[in-house]
Amino acid sequence: MTNQIKKPIHLLFVLGVGGALLSSSILAGATLLLAITGFAISYRKALYQAGWDKPKELRLLHFAFWFFVLVSAYSWALEGFSYEGGKTLGTHARFILFWPLIIAFSYARLGANTVFAGAGLMAASILGLFGSALIANHGSLDLLLSSRFGGGINPISFGNIALLSSFLTLTGGLFFYRSKRFPIALLFIAMGAGAAAIAMLSQTRSDLIALPFLLLLLVPLLSRNLRIVSLVAIPVVLMTAIATNERMSQSFEGFLQNDTLDSGITIRMEVWGLAWHMFAENPWTGVGLGGYTREIEASVASGESSAVLIDCCTGHAHNDLLNVAATSGIPGILGWTFLIFLPLAIFARHLFSTHVATAHLAASGSMISVGYLLFGLTEATFNRTLFLTFYLLSVAGIAAALLNELSASYVRQRTKTVSATIITMNEEDHIADCLKSARLVADEIIVLDSGSTDRTVEIAKQYADIVEVTDWPGFGVQKQRALEKATGDWVLSLDADERITPELGREINHRLAAPDADAYKLPWAVTIYGTRLDFGRSGRAPLRLFRREGVRFSDALVHERILIPEGRKTRTLRGRLTHYTHRDFGHSLEKSAKYAWLGSLEKHRKGKKTRTMIYPTLRGLMTFVQVYFIRFGFLDGAVGYLTAVTYAQVTFNKYAGLWTLSPKRENHPSVEERK
């Protein structure tokens, strides 16, 4: 039954992407069927029952797509639910299908082979469209080249999406080549090059803007020698493309001879100016989704703008950023920024991955985001159904495939010995699970206890290799003591309330087969009140794993630091370090108060001061803003809000405590003392 569902999902993705330029209905229909499948899988909870752990990267992308739709709905409501605005909102609303698509692709374990099969089919369709047009013109290539080729649709839409698909196909060719599937690799490279040449026949100037950036994204996938060659080849390819683009040549010639811009550019500059004026007049709300059209029509009617704008520019401002700024104001700008740059940041992080499939998918995803960023300089791509649906399906497919491939890539076994060190004090509720998880990656486990009065030591002896009871000199000194007892090549420093997840364990073992750094940060997944936090406080990635030689801990009373010798490389792993920060809210208050006061004492010991209560107040507010907004803590719901408030309170208490320790208050006797 499972394969009966998975295979159609792969097929629908390939057909949806591959048939996008043949008919927008193929793309839309495949996307809708995939989303319905995702809804069905989600309703049955089949993916979660299979043990799927929602990646935070996908949750972040989900937010980006939903936020864009919410801003559009907000703009439509503010303008009074106009008909024109409703049509635009209907286009944008397709983005709400992102999560069901992710569910479907994750359940089907979509991978690099399927993604590049879709790109290859799209390149083949482009070649087929060109061949059909050539036959229709009785084999006359000159007649075909004398006009802009659009494959039966708008030449701009065709040129942009055809160029992207050609580069995705080239990337697929490099992937198959690196996978030693040479015949299919050569076929894909040939199809990709042919599709790129046909895309240029659309005479779309934004293709020329995007071309060098797309070429640069291929560079990380090449061997070192080919990278050097590419630095020469890229300018040559770009100059050739410019020289053979008749519209660009005419634009240059007209500007040089008459000092005038091309009419298309002139019109765009006029409409961009109008869009900017709309934004400047309404920076927080914009003029509404339908308000842009009304403003353009009013400007033309009054004679302030060219009449030609009625024919070309009433639907959108021919620039993504200016269009959302004019219609939705600052929220629109923010929504567009999330939609472009959050996927780009997630994909670009893996561009230099040593795992072949991951690196090539990362390059493909980056190409989509960069392409839409640059195409959006002269078009409102997210107001065109074809552009928008292609972005939705391709980003969802590549993102799911990237994370599926990453999860499957941790296959090597470590060659380095690892010592896990844990310090404890009354941790009987946590210590067993902590030590069991540490054993996933550790050859040696060392526990230093500070005089627990519960069963911590007894339990630790069942799992650890070394268990010792000592005094309590502070966090930094105690962790240094544990480090000095370690004998492994590498050290994993854990707190008793932390756990190594199975996937993180596989990633650590994989990395330590051939380490590419001297130390690794392990991203936190704070878990409290039955909820795992993916953002907010979980935005941190503490240093926990390091090569032992030359490393020591600072002697801080609290919030100790691992001091790595200068010149050593540190990287951040993807897997999550589960952190059970407290048992209940009462424990949270107790622990927060303790850490805040220790923080006050530590800063006082270092000679820090705060002269007024304004500073603790501002620092508390800054912590809340950082945890709740900048680190997207609001995506963790009510628990995310509570966590942000708690950490803000800790920060306030720490600096308020420092204020009480200043010499003036410290040495001034109280009323009781004077009596």
PDB file of C-alpha atoms in Angstrom, residues 160 163-164 206-207 209-217 320 336 339-341 343-345 347-348 351 362-377 381-382 391 395:
ATOM      1  CA  ASN A 160      12.671  32.986 -17.325  1.00  0.00           C
ATOM      2  CA  LEU A 163      16.411  29.352 -18.232  1.00  0.00           C
ATOM      3  CA  LEU A 164      15.849  28.064 -14.692  1.00  0.00           C
ATOM      4  CA  SER A 206      16.216  39.565 -17.183  1.00  0.00           C
ATOM      5  CA  ASP A 207      17.687  36.251 -18.371  1.00  0.00           C
ATOM      6  CA  ILE A 209      20.893  39.539 -15.565  1.00  0.00           C
ATOM      7  CA  ALA A 210      20.338  36.112 -14.000  1.00  0.00           C
ATOM      8  CA  LEU A 211      22.725  34.189 -16.275  1.00  0.00           C
ATOM      9  CA  PRO A 212      26.063  34.989 -14.538  1.00  0.00           C
ATOM     10  CA  PHE A 213      24.615  34.274 -11.087  1.00  0.00           C
ATOM     11  CA  LEU A 214      23.195  30.935 -12.176  1.00  0.00           C
ATOM     12  CA  LEU A 215      26.539  30.048 -13.731  1.00  0.00           C
ATOM     13  CA  LEU A 216      28.300  30.936 -10.484  1.00  0.00           C
ATOM     14  CA  LEU A 217      26.023  28.560  -8.578  1.00  0.00           C
ATOM     15  CA  ASP A 320       8.259  42.208  -7.210  1.00  0.00           C
ATOM     16  CA  TRP A 336       8.544  39.120  -0.024  1.00  0.00           C
ATOM     17  CA  LEU A 339       9.667  34.265   0.608  1.00  0.00           C
ATOM     18  CA  ILE A 340      12.932  34.798  -1.280  1.00  0.00           C
ATOM     19  CA  PHE A 341      15.656  34.833   1.352  1.00  0.00           C
ATOM     20  CA  PRO A 343      14.660  29.422   1.171  1.00  0.00           C
ATOM     21  CA  LEU A 344      17.921  30.863  -0.153  1.00  0.00           C
ATOM     22  CA  ALA A 345      19.526  30.788   3.299  1.00  0.00           C
ATOM     23  CA  PHE A 347      19.622  25.962   0.492  1.00  0.00           C
ATOM     24  CA  ALA A 348      22.869  27.952   0.350  1.00  0.00           C
ATOM     25  CA  LEU A 351      26.210  24.358  -1.240  1.00  0.00           C
ATOM     26  CA  ALA A 362      21.275  22.864  -2.563  1.00  0.00           C
ATOM     27  CA  ALA A 363      22.559  24.424  -5.789  1.00  0.00           C
ATOM     28  CA  SER A 364      19.192  23.777  -7.479  1.00  0.00           C
ATOM     29  CA  GLY A 365      17.215  25.360  -4.652  1.00  0.00           C
ATOM     30  CA  SER A 366      19.562  28.349  -4.586  1.00  0.00           C
ATOM     31  CA  MET A 367      19.065  28.776  -8.332  1.00  0.00           C
ATOM     32  CA  ILE A 368      15.293  28.956  -7.885  1.00  0.00           C
ATOM     33  CA  SER A 369      15.529  31.651  -5.195  1.00  0.00           C
ATOM     34  CA  VAL A 370      18.249  33.659  -6.947  1.00  0.00           C
ATOM     35  CA  GLY A 371      16.439  33.358 -10.282  1.00  0.00           C
ATOM     36  CA  TYR A 372      13.179  34.699  -8.856  1.00  0.00           C
ATOM     37  CA  LEU A 373      15.036  37.482  -7.051  1.00  0.00           C
ATOM     38  CA  LEU A 374      16.578  38.655 -10.328  1.00  0.00           C
ATOM     39  CA  PHE A 375      13.566  37.993 -12.570  1.00  0.00           C
ATOM     40  CA  GLY A 376      11.574  40.042 -10.068  1.00  0.00           C
ATOM     41  CA  LEU A 377      13.628  43.116 -10.912  1.00  0.00           C
ATOM     42  CA  THR A 381       6.585  37.106 -10.718  1.00  0.00           C
ATOM     43  CA  PHE A 382       4.386  36.359  -7.694  1.00  0.00           C
ATOM     44  CA  TYR A 391       7.997  28.449  -7.353  1.00  0.00           C
ATOM     45  CA  VAL A 395      10.823  24.926  -3.643  1.00  0.00           C
TER      46      VAL A 395
END
